[in-house]
Structures are given as structure tokens and as C-alpha cells.
Amino acid sequence: MNSKGIKHMSIIMDGNGRWAELRGEPRSMGHIAGIKSVKQAIEASIVNNVEYLSLYAFSEENWSRPQEEVDKLMSLMLSSIGKEREELNNQGIRFRVLGNRSRLSLELNNAIDDLMQFTEDNTKLHLIIMLSYSGKWDILQAAKALAQDYKLNKISEEEFNQISLSSFEDYLVTRDVPDPDIILRTASEQRLSNYFLWQASYSELIFIDTLWPDFTKEDYDKALKIFSKRERRFGKV
């Protein structure tokens, strides 16, 4: 952990569509332009010794967007995995995707699995792409998994009755990821949009006006400075 006490930075990457529309371009061009901002966030995380960087790339609700935009987003994810494979590994980055992956194509799931396995021993930075994810879905799937374990007698009635907050967290897709210290959202919107509803209980929320394709390491550093001035009590005096 760095001197600012930040272990996990999470970013809601918002504003790609608006960035493109302001330039009279299709929304997909905003998503393409946003790739360089992902690289900026990665570099800033490494420089600041942040161990975990999670990026909210695509929500469960985003599946309701026009099919053409969804298809281009998934195609962009697939091509990016191929292009960045060696670079991520050379930088010592462990790549992961968390979310409802049952909705992804077989081709994309295979590419994700391959890159996750290829980088699984890296420790410089844990890069986590939240794809087809939502906070409500995560809590619901955790509850279902817990109920299934009880039904199959994998946990006893006594263990079930003694389920704690920490033991329930073991069923979330983020079970081995620390809760985010900062949740940063770009493009001036000030809401979580169904993101990390359980995990954000004591995260510091920071909202900036910058559209995601314009995001730089300087924006990242500004967020760290804002965080450094806040006092985190975690419910205590």
C-alpha cells in the first residue's frame, strides 16, 4: 500500500458517448478513444503503488443499449485483449474480468480465460475489468450460491444461521478483492449506477467533470489529493 493508504482504486469510466457526440462521431469512437485513458489509469496506479485497479466497463443494464453499440463494445474488448496481451504481462499486470460472464460470447470468454491464465502470476498491479456487472446482480448471485450450498449440505444449518458479513462476502465475485478505497467517476455524473453496492459502503466517492477519453494521469493524481484530505472514520468517532 502507498503512503496515502490507497490499496484499491476503482473507476466508473463515463462519458465515451458524449465525447464522441460532441465531435459529431458515432458513440463507438468514444469507446475506442477511451482505451488510451485506461492506459493512463494503469500507469498512474503503478507509479503510485496502488495494488488494485478496477474499471467499470459494462454493466448488466448496458445490455439494453442498441445492439450495434453492444456488439462494437464486445468486439473492442476482444481485440484489446489480443493487442495488449504481451504489454500487460511485461508490465507485471494480472488481468481479470469479473461479472456475469454467462452473457458473454464463447469467443470472448475463451480470450478472457487465456489472458487471465497467462498473467495469473503477476503481482505489480491487479487490473480488474468489471464486465456485465451490477451491484444488485452480485448480491443476488451471492445469495443464490449460499442457498445452493445449504441445499446441497455443503454448509450445515448451524453454519447457515451463523453467516456473518465477512462470510457472505465470500460469495461475491469480488471475494478476494479488497473493497475500493476510492470510487472515481468521470463525466460529472454523481451516482454509483448500480456499481459495487456492497463493496462501496466506506469507499470515498470522487466525481470529476472530465469525460473518460480525456482522462489523464493528472486527473488520477487530483483524485489522490482529494482523498488525502478526507478523514475516514469507518463509523467511529
mmCIF file with all atom_site columns, N, CA, C and O in Angstrom, residues 13-37:
data_model
loop_
_atom_site.group_PDB
_atom_site.id
_atom_site.type_symbol
_atom_site.label_atom_id
_atom_site.label_alt_id
_atom_site.label_comp_id
_atom_site.label_asym_id
_atom_site.label_entity_id
_atom_site.label_seq_id
_atom_site.pdbx_PDB_ins_code
_atom_site.Cartn_x
_atom_site.Cartn_y
_atom_site.Cartn_z
_atom_site.occupancy
_atom_site.B_iso_or_equiv
_atom_site.pdbx_formal_charge
_atom_site.auth_seq_id
_atom_site.auth_comp_id
_atom_site.auth_asym_id
_atom_site.auth_atom_id
_atom_site.pdbx_PDB_model_num
ATOM 1   N N  . MET A 1 13 ? -15.952 4.513  -15.683 1.00 0.00 ? 13 MET A N  1
ATOM 2   C CA . MET A 1 13 ? -15.479 5.194  -16.890 1.00 0.00 ? 13 MET A CA 1
ATOM 3   C C  . MET A 1 13 ? -16.678 5.725  -17.674 1.00 0.00 ? 13 MET A C  1
ATOM 4   O O  . MET A 1 13 ? -17.261 5.025  -18.490 1.00 0.00 ? 13 MET A O  1
ATOM 5   N N  . ASP A 1 14 ? -17.028 6.970  -17.437 1.00 0.00 ? 14 ASP A N  1
ATOM 6   C CA . ASP A 1 14 ? -18.238 7.529  -18.029 1.00 0.00 ? 14 ASP A CA 1
ATOM 7   C C  . ASP A 1 14 ? -17.880 8.653  -18.997 1.00 0.00 ? 14 ASP A C  1
ATOM 8   O O  . ASP A 1 14 ? -16.916 9.392  -18.783 1.00 0.00 ? 14 ASP A O  1
ATOM 9   N N  . GLY A 1 15 ? -18.672 8.797  -20.039 1.00 0.00 ? 15 GLY A N  1
ATOM 10  C CA . GLY A 1 15 ? -18.529 9.933  -20.938 1.00 0.00 ? 15 GLY A CA 1
ATOM 11  C C  . GLY A 1 15 ? -18.053 9.619  -22.331 1.00 0.00 ? 15 GLY A C  1
ATOM 12  O O  . GLY A 1 15 ? -17.867 10.535 -23.149 1.00 0.00 ? 15 GLY A O  1
ATOM 13  N N  . ASN A 1 16 ? -17.844 8.343  -22.658 1.00 0.00 ? 16 ASN A N  1
ATOM 14  C CA . ASN A 1 16 ? -17.375 7.994  -24.004 1.00 0.00 ? 16 ASN A CA 1
ATOM 15  C C  . ASN A 1 16 ? -18.349 8.453  -25.087 1.00 0.00 ? 16 ASN A C  1
ATOM 16  O O  . ASN A 1 16 ? -17.947 9.020  -26.110 1.00 0.00 ? 16 ASN A O  1
ATOM 17  N N  . GLY A 1 17 ? -19.639 8.168  -24.855 1.00 0.00 ? 17 GLY A N  1
ATOM 18  C CA . GLY A 1 17 ? -20.647 8.523  -25.847 1.00 0.00 ? 17 GLY A CA 1
ATOM 19  C C  . GLY A 1 17 ? -20.752 10.018 -26.046 1.00 0.00 ? 17 GLY A C  1
ATOM 20  O O  . GLY A 1 17 ? -20.814 10.515 -27.183 1.00 0.00 ? 17 GLY A O  1
ATOM 21  N N  . ARG A 1 18 ? -20.766 10.763 -24.942 1.00 0.00 ? 18 ARG A N  1
ATOM 22  C CA . ARG A 1 18 ? -20.863 12.218 -25.042 1.00 0.00 ? 18 ARG A CA 1
ATOM 23  C C  . ARG A 1 18 ? -19.636 12.811 -25.723 1.00 0.00 ? 18 ARG A C  1
ATOM 24  O O  . ARG A 1 18 ? -19.742 13.764 -26.507 1.00 0.00 ? 18 ARG A O  1
ATOM 25  N N  . TRP A 1 19 ? -18.476 12.254 -25.426 1.00 0.00 ? 19 TRP A N  1
ATOM 26  C CA . TRP A 1 19 ? -17.232 12.716 -26.054 1.00 0.00 ? 19 TRP A CA 1
ATOM 27  C C  . TRP A 1 19 ? -17.340 12.584 -27.567 1.00 0.00 ? 19 TRP A C  1
ATOM 28  O O  . TRP A 1 19 ? -16.960 13.493 -28.315 1.00 0.00 ? 19 TRP A O  1
ATOM 29  N N  . ALA A 1 20 ? -17.851 11.454 -28.037 1.00 0.00 ? 20 ALA A N  1
ATOM 30  C CA . ALA A 1 20 ? -17.983 11.228 -29.476 1.00 0.00 ? 20 ALA A CA 1
ATOM 31  C C  . ALA A 1 20 ? -19.039 12.140 -30.087 1.00 0.00 ? 20 ALA A C  1
ATOM 32  O O  . ALA A 1 20 ? -18.829 12.719 -31.162 1.00 0.00 ? 20 ALA A O  1
ATOM 33  N N  . GLU A 1 21 ? -20.173 12.285 -29.403 1.00 0.00 ? 21 GLU A N  1
ATOM 34  C CA . GLU A 1 21 ? -21.258 13.112 -29.931 1.00 0.00 ? 21 GLU A CA 1
ATOM 35  C C  . GLU A 1 21 ? -20.845 14.572 -30.068 1.00 0.00 ? 21 GLU A C  1
ATOM 36  O O  . GLU A 1 21 ? -21.251 15.261 -31.014 1.00 0.00 ? 21 GLU A O  1
ATOM 37  N N  . LEU A 1 22 ? -20.016 15.057 -29.135 1.00 0.00 ? 22 LEU A N  1
ATOM 38  C CA . LEU A 1 22 ? -19.532 16.428 -29.209 1.00 0.00 ? 22 LEU A CA 1
ATOM 39  C C  . LEU A 1 22 ? -18.675 16.651 -30.449 1.00 0.00 ? 22 LEU A C  1
ATOM 40  O O  . LEU A 1 22 ? -18.522 17.785 -30.915 1.00 0.00 ? 22 LEU A O  1
ATOM 41  N N  . ARG A 1 23 ? -18.132 15.579 -30.977 1.00 0.00 ? 23 ARG A N  1
ATOM 42  C CA . ARG A 1 23 ? -17.281 15.658 -32.158 1.00 0.00 ? 23 ARG A CA 1
ATOM 43  C C  . ARG A 1 23 ? -17.999 15.198 -33.424 1.00 0.00 ? 23 ARG A C  1
ATOM 44  O O  . ARG A 1 23 ? -17.380 15.053 -34.479 1.00 0.00 ? 23 ARG A O  1
ATOM 45  N N  . GLY A 1 24 ? -19.298 14.933 -33.289 1.00 0.00 ? 24 GLY A N  1
ATOM 46  C CA . GLY A 1 24 ? -20.070 14.502 -34.430 1.00 0.00 ? 24 GLY A CA 1
ATOM 47  C C  . GLY A 1 24 ? -19.708 13.121 -34.927 1.00 0.00 ? 24 GLY A C  1
ATOM 48  O O  . GLY A 1 24 ? -19.899 12.796 -36.104 1.00 0.00 ? 24 GLY A O  1
ATOM 49  N N  . GLU A 1 25 ? -19.197 12.287 -34.032 1.00 0.00 ? 25 GLU A N  1
ATOM 50  C CA . GLU A 1 25 ? -18.769 10.941 -34.391 1.00 0.00 ? 25 GLU A CA 1
ATOM 51  C C  . GLU A 1 25 ? -19.687 9.906  -33.741 1.00 0.00 ? 25 GLU A C  1
ATOM 52  O O  . GLU A 1 25 ? -20.381 10.204 -32.766 1.00 0.00 ? 25 GLU A O  1
ATOM 53  N N  . PRO A 1 26 ? -19.723 8.690  -34.262 1.00 0.00 ? 26 PRO A N  1
ATOM 54  C CA . PRO A 1 26 ? -20.533 7.636  -33.630 1.00 0.00 ? 26 PRO A CA 1
ATOM 55  C C  . PRO A 1 26 ? -20.002 7.317  -32.234 1.00 0.00 ? 26 PRO A C  1
ATOM 56  O O  . PRO A 1 26 ? -18.814 7.484  -31.946 1.00 0.00 ? 26 PRO A O  1
ATOM 57  N N  . ARG A 1 27 ? -20.892 6.855  -31.371 1.00 0.00 ? 27 ARG A N  1
ATOM 58  C CA . ARG A 1 27 ? -20.529 6.584  -29.980 1.00 0.00 ? 27 ARG A CA 1
ATOM 59  C C  . ARG A 1 27 ? -19.368 5.597  -29.862 1.00 0.00 ? 27 ARG A C  1
ATOM 60  O O  . ARG A 1 27 ? -18.555 5.684  -28.937 1.00 0.00 ? 27 ARG A O  1
ATOM 61  N N  . SER A 1 28 ? -19.270 4.691  -30.806 1.00 0.00 ? 28 SER A N  1
ATOM 62  C CA . SER A 1 28 ? -18.195 3.697  -30.757 1.00 0.00 ? 28 SER A CA 1
ATOM 63  C C  . SER A 1 28 ? -16.814 4.341  -30.786 1.00 0.00 ? 28 SER A C  1
ATOM 64  O O  . SER A 1 28 ? -15.853 3.799  -30.218 1.00 0.00 ? 28 SER A O  1
ATOM 65  N N  . MET A 1 29 ? -16.697 5.502  -31.425 1.00 0.00 ? 29 MET A N  1
ATOM 66  C CA . MET A 1 29 ? -15.402 6.184  -31.476 1.00 0.00 ? 29 MET A CA 1
ATOM 67  C C  . MET A 1 29 ? -14.979 6.660  -30.089 1.00 0.00 ? 29 MET A C  1
ATOM 68  O O  . MET A 1 29 ? -13.786 6.726  -29.782 1.00 0.00 ? 29 MET A O  1
ATOM 69  N N  . GLY A 1 30 ? -15.949 6.961  -29.256 1.00 0.00 ? 30 GLY A N  1
ATOM 70  C CA . GLY A 1 30 ? -15.638 7.339  -27.881 1.00 0.00 ? 30 GLY A CA 1
ATOM 71  C C  . GLY A 1 30 ? -15.072 6.180  -27.091 1.00 0.00 ? 30 GLY A C  1
ATOM 72  O O  . GLY A 1 30 ? -14.148 6.348  -26.288 1.00 0.00 ? 30 GLY A O  1
ATOM 73  N N  . HIS A 1 31 ? -15.626 4.986  -27.321 1.00 0.00 ? 31 HIS A N  1
ATOM 74  C CA . HIS A 1 31 ? -15.118 3.802  -26.628 1.00 0.00 ? 31 HIS A CA 1
ATOM 75  C C  . HIS A 1 31 ? -13.691 3.487  -27.073 1.00 0.00 ? 31 HIS A C  1
ATOM 76  O O  . HIS A 1 31 ? -12.841 3.110  -26.257 1.00 0.00 ? 31 HIS A O  1
ATOM 77  N N  . ILE A 1 32 ? -13.425 3.672  -28.359 1.00 0.00 ? 32 ILE A N  1
ATOM 78  C CA . ILE A 1 32 ? -12.066 3.434  -28.874 1.00 0.00 ? 32 ILE A CA 1
ATOM 79  C C  . ILE A 1 32 ? -11.101 4.448  -28.276 1.00 0.00 ? 32 ILE A C  1
ATOM 80  O O  . ILE A 1 32 ? -9.994  4.095  -27.831 1.00 0.00 ? 32 ILE A O  1
ATOM 81  N N  . ALA A 1 33 ? -11.515 5.721  -28.236 1.00 0.00 ? 33 ALA A N  1
ATOM 82  C CA . ALA A 1 33 ? -10.660 6.770  -27.680 1.00 0.00 ? 33 ALA A CA 1
ATOM 83  C C  . ALA A 1 33 ? -10.389 6.550  -26.199 1.00 0.00 ? 33 ALA A C  1
ATOM 84  O O  . ALA A 1 33 ? -9.346  6.956  -25.679 1.00 0.00 ? 33 ALA A O  1
ATOM 85  N N  . GLY A 1 34 ? -11.324 5.890  -25.513 1.00 0.00 ? 34 GLY A N  1
ATOM 86  C CA . GLY A 1 34 ? -11.173 5.661  -24.081 1.00 0.00 ? 34 GLY A CA 1
ATOM 87  C C  . GLY A 1 34 ? -10.091 4.665  -23.712 1.00 0.00 ? 34 GLY A C  1
ATOM 88  O O  . GLY A 1 34 ? -9.676  4.597  -22.550 1.00 0.00 ? 34 GLY A O  1
ATOM 89  N N  . ILE A 1 35 ? -9.592  3.912  -24.701 1.00 0.00 ? 35 ILE A N  1
ATOM 90  C CA . ILE A 1 35 ? -8.555  2.914  -24.411 1.00 0.00 ? 35 ILE A CA 1
ATOM 91  C C  . ILE A 1 35 ? -7.284  3.581  -23.892 1.00 0.00 ? 35 ILE A C  1
ATOM 92  O O  . ILE A 1 35 ? -6.630  3.084  -22.982 1.00 0.00 ? 35 ILE A O  1
ATOM 93  N N  . LYS A 1 36 ? -6.938  4.732  -24.466 1.00 0.00 ? 36 LYS A N  1
ATOM 94  C CA . LYS A 1 36 ? -5.716  5.412  -24.021 1.00 0.00 ? 36 LYS A CA 1
ATOM 95  C C  . LYS A 1 36 ? -5.861  5.894  -22.577 1.00 0.00 ? 36 LYS A C  1
ATOM 96  O O  . LYS A 1 36 ? -4.866  5.962  -21.833 1.00 0.00 ? 36 LYS A O  1
ATOM 97  N N  . SER A 1 37 ? -7.092  6.197  -22.178 1.00 0.00 ? 37 SER A N  1
ATOM 98  C CA . SER A 1 37 ? -7.328  6.619  -20.797 1.00 0.00 ? 37 SER A CA 1
ATOM 99  C C  . SER A 1 37 ? -7.167  5.451  -19.831 1.00 0.00 ? 37 SER A C  1
ATOM 100 O O  . SER A 1 37 ? -6.718  5.625  -18.698 1.00 0.00 ? 37 SER A O  1
#
